[in-house]
Amino acid sequence: MRKTFLFMDTIYNKVDAKGRVSLPSDYRAIVKESSSEIVCYRSLSAPCIEGCLEDLLDKLASDMENSLDFFSETQDNLTNLIFGDAKRYPFDSTGRIMLSEKLLKHAQITDAAVFVGKGRKFQIWNPQNWEKEEARIRAEVLKNRPSLKPQAEGEK
Amino acid sequence: MRKTFLFMDTIYNKVDAKGRVSLPSDYRAIVKESSSEIVCYRSLSAPCIEGCLEDLLDKLASDMENSLDFFSETQDNLTNLIFGDAKRYPFDSTGRIMLSEKLLKHAQITDAAVFVGKGRKFQIWNPQNWEKEEARIRAEVLKNRPSLKPQAEGEK
DNA sequence: CTGTTATTTATGGTATAACATGGGATAATA
DNA sequence: TATTATCCCATGTTATACCATAAATAACAG
C-alpha cells in the first residue's frame, strides 16, 4: 500500500525539439510505485492533456460494466472517446516522456508545458492557456461560493 | 493509532533567507505518526498558508473519485484549484520545511511566520497580519454571540 | 523557591544528492 | 536508407541531508 499517491502542485517544464518533457519528480514517485508509465489522453472539456495511472481508467471501466443504468448515454459515449484516445507513455531513466503530435497539437503546446495536479489525475497545459484558465476557474469558484468572496481580497 | 492529532496553539518562528522554517515540534510529533511531510496550499479565504496531513486531501480525492462525476465540470474546477495549488513539504531531521515563493508571497511572509492551530489543519501567517486578523475574529465572534460576552472574562 | 544541569528545539552554514535539460549514440521502424 | 524513437551520459542548478551552535525548555538538587 503506497503512502503518497496524489498528483499535486503546478509545475512548469520545458519541451525540447523532440517533444520530450520531464515528468515532475513528485509525479514519477507516485507512478513508480506500480509501473514506469502513465496514461494520457486529450481532455474532452478543455484544450489540454489529461494523465493518470492506468488504475484509474481501470476503475472507470469496472464501474461502467457494473452499473450500466447509472450512466447516461452521453457518459457512455464519453468513455468510448477516452479509451479510444488513451495511450501509455513510458518514461526513461531520466524521467522524460515523449508526447505525441496529436496531444501536443490539442493542447497547443510547443516549447513549454505546465503540469497541474488534480488528485488522482493531472493535466498538461500550454503555459499561457493555463494562466487564463486558472484565473477563470478562480473567478467561477468564488462566484459560486459567495461566502469566500469578501475575504478573498488578500489574493495575488 | 495515534493519541494526539490536533494542531493547536500559536507559535512564532523565524524564516531564513532560503525560505526555511522550523515546523513547531508539537506539529512534527503529529505528522511523524504517519510520514514526515505536510501538505500546504494558499488559503482561498485569507492571505495565509494552510497546512494539513495528506490524508485530509486524500479523503477529498476519494469523494471525488466517484465515476459518476468523472466528467463533472464543477469538480473539474475544484480539483484543479485545490490540488493544483497544494504541494508536499517534507521536513528534514532538524524539522524544517522550505516554503515556496508562491506561498510566501501570498501570505506576505518574509523573515518570520506564525503557526496557528486549527484542529485538523493549521495556518501560517505573517505575524503582523495575524495580530490584526485575531483581533478582527475576536470582535466578530463577540458581536455575533453577545451571550458569550459576560461569561468570557470569568472563564477558567 | 532558586540556581544549576541536562534535553530538546530553533537556527545558521555547508556539503551532497537529485533534478531538469541539452546533446549524442544506438536501436527500431517503415 | 532515411526517419523516428529510445537510451545513456554530461552539466548547471537547486533542493535536501547533515553538522554545529545558540536558545529555550524541562528536570533536578539544594
mmCIF file of C-alpha atoms (C1' of nucleotides) in Angstrom:
data_model
loop_
_atom_site.group_PDB
_atom_site.id
_atom_site.type_symbol
_atom_site.label_atom_id
_atom_site.label_comp_id
_atom_site.label_asym_id
_atom_site.label_seq_id
_atom_site.Cartn_x
_atom_site.Cartn_y
_atom_site.Cartn_z
ATOM 1 C CA MET A 1 0.000 0.000 0.000
ATOM 2 C CA ARG A 2 1.583 3.252 -1.065
ATOM 3 C CA LYS A 3 1.596 6.304 1.142
ATOM 4 C CA THR A 4 1.624 9.179 -1.285
ATOM 5 C CA PHE A 5 -0.478 8.991 -4.384
ATOM 6 C CA LEU A 6 -1.987 12.354 -5.132
ATOM 7 C CA PHE A 7 -0.934 14.424 -8.101
ATOM 8 C CA MET A 8 -0.487 17.957 -6.794
ATOM 9 C CA ASP A 9 1.119 21.304 -7.456
ATOM 10 C CA THR A 10 1.674 23.204 -10.689
ATOM 11 C CA ILE A 11 4.995 22.626 -12.391
ATOM 12 C CA TYR A 12 6.485 24.336 -15.413
ATOM 13 C CA ASN A 13 8.794 22.267 -17.617
ATOM 14 C CA LYS A 14 10.379 22.750 -21.000
ATOM 15 C CA VAL A 15 9.542 20.696 -24.042
ATOM 16 C CA ASP A 16 12.533 20.087 -26.299
ATOM 17 C CA ALA A 17 12.659 19.865 -30.070
ATOM 18 C CA LYS A 18 11.967 16.139 -29.961
ATOM 19 C CA GLY A 19 8.808 16.606 -27.942
ATOM 20 C CA ARG A 20 10.329 15.358 -24.719
ATOM 21 C CA VAL A 21 9.240 16.621 -21.279
ATOM 22 C CA SER A 22 10.389 15.740 -17.816
ATOM 23 C CA LEU A 23 7.576 14.305 -15.763
ATOM 24 C CA PRO A 24 7.780 16.189 -12.440
ATOM 25 C CA SER A 25 9.715 14.120 -9.922
ATOM 26 C CA ASP A 26 6.805 14.044 -7.489
ATOM 27 C CA TYR A 27 4.635 12.531 -10.180
ATOM 28 C CA ARG A 28 7.276 9.994 -11.013
ATOM 29 C CA ALA A 29 7.497 8.933 -7.396
ATOM 30 C CA ILE A 30 3.796 8.132 -7.485
ATOM 31 C CA VAL A 31 3.897 6.276 -10.759
ATOM 32 C CA LYS A 32 6.948 4.237 -9.854
ATOM 33 C CA GLU A 33 5.016 2.529 -7.105
ATOM 34 C CA SER A 34 3.220 0.464 -9.701
ATOM 35 C CA SER A 35 4.957 0.842 -13.052
ATOM 36 C CA SER A 36 7.013 3.275 -15.087
ATOM 37 C CA GLU A 37 4.372 4.653 -17.347
ATOM 38 C CA ILE A 38 1.419 6.971 -17.264
ATOM 39 C CA VAL A 39 -1.686 7.078 -19.409
ATOM 40 C CA CYS A 40 -2.508 10.228 -21.353
ATOM 41 C CA TYR A 41 -5.439 11.329 -23.483
ATOM 42 C CA ARG A 42 -6.878 14.519 -24.882
ATOM 43 C CA SER A 43 -9.152 16.211 -22.401
ATOM 44 C CA LEU A 44 -12.744 16.262 -23.578
ATOM 45 C CA SER A 45 -13.595 19.503 -21.873
ATOM 46 C CA ALA A 46 -10.524 21.649 -22.335
ATOM 47 C CA PRO A 47 -7.578 22.229 -24.643
ATOM 48 C CA CYS A 48 -5.185 20.234 -22.507
ATOM 49 C CA ILE A 49 -3.795 16.768 -21.996
ATOM 50 C CA GLU A 50 -5.012 14.603 -19.146
ATOM 51 C CA GLY A 51 -2.890 11.994 -17.455
ATOM 52 C CA CYS A 52 -3.386 9.376 -14.776
ATOM 53 C CA LEU A 53 -2.395 5.906 -13.645
ATOM 54 C CA GLU A 54 -3.883 3.036 -15.565
ATOM 55 C CA ASP A 55 -5.631 2.025 -12.343
ATOM 56 C CA LEU A 56 -7.975 4.961 -12.625
ATOM 57 C CA LEU A 57 -9.160 4.084 -16.109
ATOM 58 C CA ASP A 58 -9.487 0.510 -14.954
ATOM 59 C CA LYS A 59 -11.781 1.652 -12.183
ATOM 60 C CA LEU A 60 -13.808 3.640 -14.682
ATOM 61 C CA ALA A 61 -14.145 0.557 -16.862
ATOM 62 C CA SER A 62 -15.276 -1.552 -13.919
ATOM 63 C CA ASP A 63 -17.844 0.969 -12.846
ATOM 64 C CA MET A 64 -19.202 1.105 -16.345
ATOM 65 C CA GLU A 65 -19.817 -2.610 -16.558
ATOM 66 C CA ASN A 66 -21.166 -2.946 -13.048
ATOM 67 C CA SER A 67 -23.748 -0.215 -13.077
ATOM 68 C CA LEU A 68 -24.915 0.445 -16.571
ATOM 69 C CA ASP A 69 -28.087 2.255 -15.594
ATOM 70 C CA PHE A 70 -26.120 4.632 -13.546
ATOM 71 C CA PHE A 71 -24.671 6.292 -16.574
ATOM 72 C CA SER A 72 -26.322 8.349 -19.202
ATOM 73 C CA GLU A 73 -25.782 7.540 -22.837
ATOM 74 C CA THR A 74 -23.708 10.665 -23.101
ATOM 75 C CA GLN A 75 -21.307 9.495 -20.457
ATOM 76 C CA ASP A 76 -21.175 6.132 -22.156
ATOM 77 C CA ASN A 77 -20.092 7.863 -25.320
ATOM 78 C CA LEU A 78 -17.549 9.888 -23.458
ATOM 79 C CA THR A 79 -15.856 6.816 -22.074
ATOM 80 C CA ASN A 80 -15.628 5.426 -25.568
ATOM 81 C CA LEU A 81 -13.818 8.540 -26.623
ATOM 82 C CA ILE A 82 -11.425 8.358 -23.731
ATOM 83 C CA PHE A 83 -10.488 4.735 -24.139
ATOM 84 C CA GLY A 84 -10.131 5.247 -27.844
ATOM 85 C CA ASP A 85 -7.771 8.098 -27.286
ATOM 86 C CA ALA A 86 -5.790 6.967 -24.261
ATOM 87 C CA LYS A 87 -2.295 5.601 -24.628
ATOM 88 C CA ARG A 88 0.520 4.560 -22.320
ATOM 89 C CA TYR A 89 3.522 6.863 -22.090
ATOM 90 C CA PRO A 90 6.588 5.263 -20.522
ATOM 91 C CA PHE A 91 9.339 7.435 -19.123
ATOM 92 C CA ASP A 92 13.052 6.752 -19.389
ATOM 93 C CA SER A 93 15.761 6.707 -16.722
ATOM 94 C CA THR A 94 15.960 10.492 -16.735
ATOM 95 C CA GLY A 95 12.220 10.711 -16.181
ATOM 96 C CA ARG A 96 11.083 12.040 -19.520
ATOM 97 C CA ILE A 97 8.094 11.120 -21.612
ATOM 98 C CA MET A 98 7.586 11.846 -25.265
ATOM 99 C CA LEU A 99 4.225 13.307 -26.063
ATOM 100 C CA SER A 100 2.637 12.570 -29.408
ATOM 101 C CA GLU A 101 1.915 15.167 -32.058
ATOM 102 C CA LYS A 102 -1.775 14.625 -31.545
ATOM 103 C CA LEU A 103 -1.609 15.506 -27.862
ATOM 104 C CA LEU A 104 0.708 18.470 -28.310
ATOM 105 C CA LYS A 105 -1.486 19.893 -31.029
ATOM 106 C CA HIS A 106 -4.653 19.514 -28.996
ATOM 107 C CA ALA A 107 -3.072 21.365 -26.086
ATOM 108 C CA GLN A 108 -1.278 23.882 -28.305
ATOM 109 C CA ILE A 109 1.982 23.006 -26.622
ATOM 110 C CA THR A 110 5.204 23.845 -28.412
ATOM 111 C CA ASP A 111 8.241 24.568 -26.274
ATOM 112 C CA ALA A 112 6.934 24.506 -22.707
ATOM 113 C CA ALA A 113 4.275 22.782 -20.642
ATOM 114 C CA VAL A 114 2.633 23.163 -17.260
ATOM 115 C CA PHE A 115 1.671 20.142 -15.186
ATOM 116 C CA VAL A 116 -1.360 20.750 -12.991
ATOM 117 C CA GLY A 117 -2.207 18.293 -10.220
ATOM 118 C CA LYS A 118 -5.815 17.116 -9.914
ATOM 119 C CA GLY A 119 -5.617 14.455 -7.243
ATOM 120 C CA ARG A 120 -5.942 11.094 -8.968
ATOM 121 C CA LYS A 121 -5.348 12.781 -12.331
ATOM 122 C CA PHE A 122 -3.309 15.644 -13.669
ATOM 123 C CA GLN A 123 -3.402 17.929 -16.678
ATOM 124 C CA ILE A 124 -0.763 19.268 -19.013
ATOM 125 C CA TRP A 125 -1.330 22.757 -20.401
ATOM 126 C CA ASN A 126 0.197 25.330 -22.639
ATOM 127 C CA PRO A 127 1.546 27.816 -20.047
ATOM 128 C CA GLN A 128 -0.335 30.845 -21.350
ATOM 129 C CA ASN A 129 -3.564 28.919 -21.685
ATOM 130 C CA TRP A 130 -3.287 27.643 -18.139
ATOM 131 C CA GLU A 131 -2.757 31.130 -16.805
ATOM 132 C CA LYS A 132 -6.042 32.230 -18.316
ATOM 133 C CA GLU A 133 -7.823 29.062 -17.290
ATOM 134 C CA GLU A 134 -6.718 29.359 -13.692
ATOM 135 C CA ALA A 135 -7.998 32.912 -13.498
ATOM 136 C CA ARG A 136 -11.303 31.799 -14.990
ATOM 137 C CA ILE A 137 -11.693 28.937 -12.529
ATOM 138 C CA ARG A 138 -10.829 31.091 -9.539
ATOM 139 C CA ALA A 139 -13.420 33.637 -10.553
ATOM 140 C CA GLU A 140 -16.041 30.995 -11.103
ATOM 141 C CA VAL A 141 -15.454 29.147 -7.864
ATOM 142 C CA LEU A 142 -15.591 32.355 -5.864
ATOM 143 C CA LYS A 143 -18.781 33.359 -7.653
ATOM 144 C CA ASN A 144 -20.454 30.116 -6.669
ATOM 145 C CA ARG A 145 -19.247 30.405 -3.107
ATOM 146 C CA PRO A 146 -20.093 33.971 -2.140
ATOM 147 C CA SER A 147 -19.067 33.312 1.436
ATOM 148 C CA LEU A 148 -15.496 33.109 0.312
ATOM 149 C CA LYS A 149 -15.628 36.294 -1.672
ATOM 150 C CA PRO A 150 -15.233 39.084 0.876
ATOM 151 C CA GLN A 151 -12.028 37.778 2.364
ATOM 152 C CA ALA A 152 -10.558 36.986 -0.999
ATOM 153 C CA GLU A 153 -9.106 40.471 -1.318
ATOM 154 C CA GLY A 154 -5.738 39.456 0.027
ATOM 155 C CA GLU A 155 -5.184 37.328 -3.074
ATOM 156 C CA LYS A 156 -2.424 37.643 -5.632
ATOM 157 C CA MET B 1 -3.296 4.562 16.406
ATOM 158 C CA ARG B 2 -2.027 7.965 17.377
ATOM 159 C CA LYS B 3 -3.049 9.749 20.526
ATOM 160 C CA THR B 4 -2.583 13.368 19.567
ATOM 161 C CA PHE B 5 -3.860 14.568 16.253
ATOM 162 C CA LEU B 6 -4.988 18.144 16.616
ATOM 163 C CA PHE B 7 -2.949 21.116 15.518
ATOM 164 C CA MET B 8 -3.141 23.665 18.327
ATOM 165 C CA ASP B 9 -1.521 26.743 19.810
ATOM 166 C CA THR B 10 0.110 29.742 18.137
ATOM 167 C CA ILE B 11 3.834 29.589 17.523
ATOM 168 C CA TYR B 12 6.203 32.224 16.212
ATOM 169 C CA ASN B 13 9.222 31.079 14.169
ATOM 170 C CA LYS B 14 11.825 32.739 12.000
ATOM 171 C CA VAL B 15 12.083 32.284 8.258
ATOM 172 C CA ASP B 16 15.622 32.367 6.877
ATOM 173 C CA ALA B 17 16.865 33.741 3.569
ATOM 174 C CA LYS B 18 16.207 30.450 1.815
ATOM 175 C CA GLY B 19 12.607 30.321 2.984
ATOM 176 C CA ARG B 20 13.205 27.659 5.610
ATOM 177 C CA VAL B 21 11.069 27.479 8.769
ATOM 178 C CA SER B 22 11.028 25.098 11.661
ATOM 179 C CA LEU B 23 7.734 23.289 11.924
ATOM 180 C CA PRO B 24 6.680 23.580 15.588
ATOM 181 C CA SER B 25 7.732 20.463 17.464
ATOM 182 C CA ASP B 26 4.166 19.685 18.503
ATOM 183 C CA TYR B 27 3.127 19.672 14.878
ATOM 184 C CA ARG B 28 6.030 17.453 13.961
ATOM 185 C CA ALA B 29 5.013 14.932 16.566
ATOM 186 C CA ILE B 30 1.604 14.656 14.924
ATOM 187 C CA VAL B 31 2.919 14.348 11.414
ATOM 188 C CA LYS B 32 5.609 11.827 12.265
ATOM 189 C CA GLU B 33 2.961 9.304 13.191
ATOM 190 C CA SER B 34 2.236 8.728 9.532
ATOM 191 C CA SER B 35 5.004 10.325 7.463
ATOM 192 C CA SER B 36 7.486 13.170 7.534
ATOM 193 C CA GLU B 37 5.736 15.662 5.359
ATOM 194 C CA ILE B 38 2.846 18.057 5.400
ATOM 195 C CA VAL B 39 0.760 19.466 2.592
ATOM 196 C CA CYS B 40 0.443 23.225 2.156
ATOM 197 C CA TYR B 41 -1.610 25.455 -0.115
ATOM 198 C CA ARG B 42 -2.734 29.052 -0.367
ATOM 199 C CA SER B 43 -5.851 29.676 1.645
ATOM 200 C CA LEU B 44 -8.825 30.515 -0.533
ATOM 201 C CA SER B 45 -10.338 32.806 2.020
ATOM 202 C CA ALA B 46 -7.425 34.640 3.606
ATOM 203 C CA PRO B 47 -3.892 35.868 2.926
ATOM 204 C CA CYS B 48 -2.277 32.938 4.672
ATOM 205 C CA ILE B 49 -0.939 29.454 4.059
ATOM 206 C CA GLU B 50 -2.929 26.411 5.085
ATOM 207 C CA GLY B 51 -1.399 23.094 6.014
ATOM 208 C CA CYS B 52 -2.643 19.619 6.815
ATOM 209 C CA LEU B 53 -1.814 15.943 6.514
ATOM 210 C CA GLU B 54 -2.103 14.376 3.084
ATOM 211 C CA ASP B 55 -4.812 12.100 4.472
ATOM 212 C CA LEU B 56 -7.203 15.016 4.572
ATOM 213 C CA LEU B 57 -6.801 15.780 0.885
ATOM 214 C CA ASP B 58 -6.831 12.109 0.078
ATOM 215 C CA LYS B 59 -10.246 11.822 1.588
ATOM 216 C CA LEU B 60 -11.367 14.675 -0.624
ATOM 217 C CA ALA B 61 -9.938 12.910 -3.656
ATOM 218 C CA SER B 62 -11.760 9.716 -2.754
ATOM 219 C CA ASP B 63 -15.045 11.533 -2.512
ATOM 220 C CA MET B 64 -14.473 12.981 -5.945
ATOM 221 C CA GLU B 65 -13.224 9.757 -7.408
ATOM 222 C CA ASN B 66 -16.764 8.518 -7.858
ATOM 223 C CA SER B 67 -17.037 7.744 -11.519
ATOM 224 C CA LEU B 68 -20.402 9.410 -11.716
ATOM 225 C CA ASP B 69 -18.534 12.644 -11.501
ATOM 226 C CA PHE B 70 -15.693 11.712 -13.761
ATOM 227 C CA PHE B 71 -16.914 14.298 -16.211
ATOM 228 C CA SER B 72 -18.417 16.834 -13.862
ATOM 229 C CA GLU B 73 -17.367 20.361 -14.658
ATOM 230 C CA THR B 74 -17.754 21.672 -11.145
ATOM 231 C CA GLN B 75 -15.494 19.020 -9.730
ATOM 232 C CA ASP B 76 -13.085 19.651 -12.519
ATOM 233 C CA ASN B 77 -12.807 23.241 -11.398
ATOM 234 C CA LEU B 78 -12.473 22.414 -7.756
ATOM 235 C CA THR B 79 -9.842 19.736 -8.153
ATOM 236 C CA ASN B 80 -7.769 21.998 -10.353
ATOM 237 C CA LEU B 81 -7.872 24.740 -7.817
ATOM 238 C CA ILE B 82 -7.147 22.637 -4.759
ATOM 239 C CA PHE B 83 -4.738 20.008 -5.985
ATOM 240 C CA GLY B 84 -3.125 22.359 -8.447
ATOM 241 C CA ASP B 85 -2.101 24.572 -5.599
ATOM 242 C CA ALA B 86 -1.283 22.038 -2.887
ATOM 243 C CA LYS B 87 2.205 20.624 -2.519
ATOM 244 C CA ARG B 88 4.038 18.259 -0.203
ATOM 245 C CA TYR B 89 6.555 19.825 2.127
ATOM 246 C CA PRO B 90 8.849 17.249 3.700
ATOM 247 C CA PHE B 91 10.892 18.239 6.732
ATOM 248 C CA ASP B 92 14.430 17.134 7.495
ATOM 249 C CA SER B 93 15.924 15.770 10.709
ATOM 250 C CA THR B 94 16.051 19.249 12.193
ATOM 251 C CA GLY B 95 12.352 19.695 11.485
ATOM 252 C CA ARG B 96 12.401 22.384 8.849
ATOM 253 C CA ILE B 97 10.327 22.818 5.726
ATOM 254 C CA MET B 98 11.096 25.080 2.818
ATOM 255 C CA LEU B 99 8.181 27.202 1.744
ATOM 256 C CA SER B 100 7.859 28.150 -1.906
ATOM 257 C CA GLU B 101 7.975 31.685 -3.221
ATOM 258 C CA LYS B 102 4.339 31.414 -4.210
ATOM 259 C CA LEU B 103 3.209 30.615 -0.693
ATOM 260 C CA LEU B 104 5.404 33.217 0.968
ATOM 261 C CA LYS B 105 4.160 35.885 -1.396
ATOM 262 C CA HIS B 106 0.518 35.021 -0.886
ATOM 263 C CA ALA B 107 0.917 35.238 2.875
ATOM 264 C CA GLN B 108 3.238 38.244 2.701
ATOM 265 C CA ILE B 109 5.780 36.374 4.785
ATOM 266 C CA THR B 110 9.388 37.498 4.652
ATOM 267 C CA ASP B 111 11.500 36.842 7.750
ATOM 268 C CA ALA B 112 9.061 35.438 10.296
ATOM 269 C CA ALA B 113 5.899 33.349 10.439
ATOM 270 C CA VAL B 114 3.209 32.421 12.922
ATOM 271 C CA PHE B 115 1.724 28.942 13.032
ATOM 272 C CA VAL B 116 -1.895 28.900 14.136
ATOM 273 C CA GLY B 117 -3.569 25.624 15.049
ATOM 274 C CA LYS B 118 -6.963 24.859 13.518
ATOM 275 C CA GLY B 119 -7.604 21.267 14.546
ATOM 276 C CA ARG B 120 -7.081 19.019 11.546
ATOM 277 C CA LYS B 121 -5.478 21.906 9.731
ATOM 278 C CA PHE B 122 -3.278 24.809 10.631
ATOM 279 C CA GLN B 123 -2.453 28.177 9.133
ATOM 280 C CA ILE B 124 0.773 30.078 8.642
ATOM 281 C CA TRP B 125 0.541 33.870 8.842
ATOM 282 C CA ASN B 126 2.650 36.944 8.560
ATOM 283 C CA PRO B 127 2.928 37.917 12.270
ATOM 284 C CA GLN B 128 1.502 41.413 11.872
ATOM 285 C CA ASN B 129 -1.322 40.204 9.695
ATOM 286 C CA TRP B 130 -2.232 37.534 12.207
ATOM 287 C CA GLU B 131 -2.338 40.056 15.009
ATOM 288 C CA LYS B 132 -4.908 42.090 13.128
ATOM 289 C CA GLU B 133 -6.813 39.029 11.999
ATOM 290 C CA GLU B 134 -7.073 37.655 15.501
ATOM 291 C CA ALA B 135 -8.433 40.939 16.790
ATOM 292 C CA ARG B 136 -10.917 41.034 13.937
ATOM 293 C CA ILE B 137 -12.099 37.489 14.550
ATOM 294 C CA ARG B 138 -12.454 38.068 18.274
ATOM 295 C CA ALA B 139 -14.514 41.175 17.717
ATOM 296 C CA GLU B 140 -16.718 39.406 15.222
ATOM 297 C CA VAL B 141 -17.346 36.410 17.421
ATOM 298 C CA LEU B 142 -18.357 38.592 20.339
ATOM 299 C CA LYS B 143 -20.599 40.699 18.142
ATOM 300 C CA ASN B 144 -22.435 37.711 16.738
ATOM 301 C CA ARG B 145 -22.706 35.921 20.047
ATOM 302 C CA PRO B 146 -23.435 38.571 22.652
ATOM 303 C CA SER B 147 -24.479 35.889 25.095
ATOM 304 C CA LEU B 148 -20.871 34.817 25.408
ATOM 305 C CA LYS B 149 -19.703 38.245 26.395
ATOM 306 C CA PRO B 150 -20.493 38.369 30.115
ATOM 307 C CA GLN B 151 -19.026 34.965 30.925
ATOM 308 C CA ALA B 152 -15.990 35.333 28.728
ATOM 309 C CA GLU B 153 -13.983 37.096 31.415
ATOM 310 C CA GLY B 154 -14.592 34.768 34.296
ATOM 311 C CA GLU B 155 -13.609 31.622 32.398
ATOM 312 C CA LYS B 156 -11.227 29.157 33.926
ATOM 313 C "C1'" DC C 1 11.592 28.819 45.593
ATOM 314 C "C1'" DT C 2 16.239 29.268 43.405
ATOM 315 C "C1'" DG C 3 20.019 28.322 40.880
ATOM 316 C "C1'" DT C 4 22.262 24.642 38.119
ATOM 317 C "C1'" DT C 5 22.390 20.997 34.838
ATOM 318 C "C1'" DA C 6 20.503 18.253 31.212
ATOM 319 C "C1'" DT C 7 17.368 17.860 26.910
ATOM 320 C "C1'" DT C 8 15.055 19.355 23.486
ATOM 321 C "C1'" DT C 9 14.216 22.723 19.967
ATOM 322 C "C1'" DA C 10 15.440 26.511 16.763
ATOM 323 C "C1'" DT C 11 18.589 28.455 13.544
ATOM 324 C "C1'" DG C 12 22.864 29.272 10.609
ATOM 325 C "C1'" DG C 13 26.011 27.324 7.466
ATOM 326 C "C1'" DT C 14 27.812 23.855 4.235
ATOM 327 C "C1'" DA C 15 28.358 19.521 1.510
ATOM 328 C "C1'" DT C 16 25.891 16.305 -1.092
ATOM 329 C "C1'" DA C 17 22.450 14.282 -3.922
ATOM 330 C "C1'" DA C 18 18.615 14.914 -7.012
ATOM 331 C "C1'" DC C 19 16.606 17.073 -10.816
ATOM 332 C "C1'" DA C 20 15.739 19.284 -15.335
ATOM 333 C "C1'" DT C 21 17.636 19.651 -19.646
ATOM 334 C "C1'" DG C 22 20.886 19.525 -23.669
ATOM 335 C "C1'" DG C 23 23.325 16.546 -26.655
ATOM 336 C "C1'" DG C 24 24.646 12.373 -28.804
ATOM 337 C "C1'" DA C 25 24.724 7.194 -29.659
ATOM 338 C "C1'" DT C 26 22.123 3.183 -30.503
ATOM 339 C "C1'" DA C 27 18.065 0.668 -31.788
ATOM 340 C "C1'" DA C 28 13.653 0.271 -34.148
ATOM 341 C "C1'" DT C 29 10.557 1.282 -37.983
ATOM 342 C "C1'" DA C 30 8.793 1.849 -42.452
ATOM 343 C "C1'" DT D 1 18.426 4.032 -46.047
ATOM 344 C "C1'" DA D 2 16.052 7.804 -44.071
ATOM 345 C "C1'" DT D 3 13.348 8.811 -40.272
ATOM 346 C "C1'" DT D 4 11.951 8.483 -35.716
ATOM 347 C "C1'" DA D 5 12.098 6.752 -31.180
ATOM 348 C "C1'" DT D 6 14.762 5.014 -27.115
ATOM 349 C "C1'" DC D 7 18.606 5.059 -24.177
ATOM 350 C "C1'" DC D 8 22.587 6.931 -21.875
ATOM 351 C "C1'" DC D 9 25.982 10.401 -20.446
ATOM 352 C "C1'" DA D 10 27.246 15.331 -19.186
ATOM 353 C "C1'" DT D 11 26.195 19.702 -16.967
ATOM 354 C "C1'" DG D 12 24.429 23.668 -14.270
ATOM 355 C "C1'" DT D 13 21.208 24.500 -10.862
ATOM 356 C "C1'" DT D 14 18.678 23.848 -6.757
ATOM 357 C "C1'" DA D 15 16.888 21.491 -3.052
ATOM 358 C "C1'" DT D 16 17.850 18.406 0.577
ATOM 359 C "C1'" DA D 17 20.642 15.989 4.275
ATOM 360 C "C1'" DC D 18 23.784 16.771 7.594
ATOM 361 C "C1'" DC D 19 26.670 19.046 11.176
ATOM 362 C "C1'" DA D 20 27.426 22.759 14.621
ATOM 363 C "C1'" DT D 21 25.963 26.192 17.677
ATOM 364 C "C1'" DA D 22 22.578 29.031 20.175
ATOM 365 C "C1'" DA D 23 18.412 29.465 22.510
ATOM 366 C "C1'" DA D 24 14.687 27.742 25.128
ATOM 367 C "C1'" DT D 25 12.617 24.499 27.955
ATOM 368 C "C1'" DA D 26 12.372 20.900 31.295
ATOM 369 C "C1'" DA D 27 14.467 18.269 35.188
ATOM 370 C "C1'" DC D 28 16.533 18.325 39.395
ATOM 371 C "C1'" DA D 29 19.176 19.294 43.785
ATOM 372 C "C1'" DG D 30 19.990 22.343 47.301
#
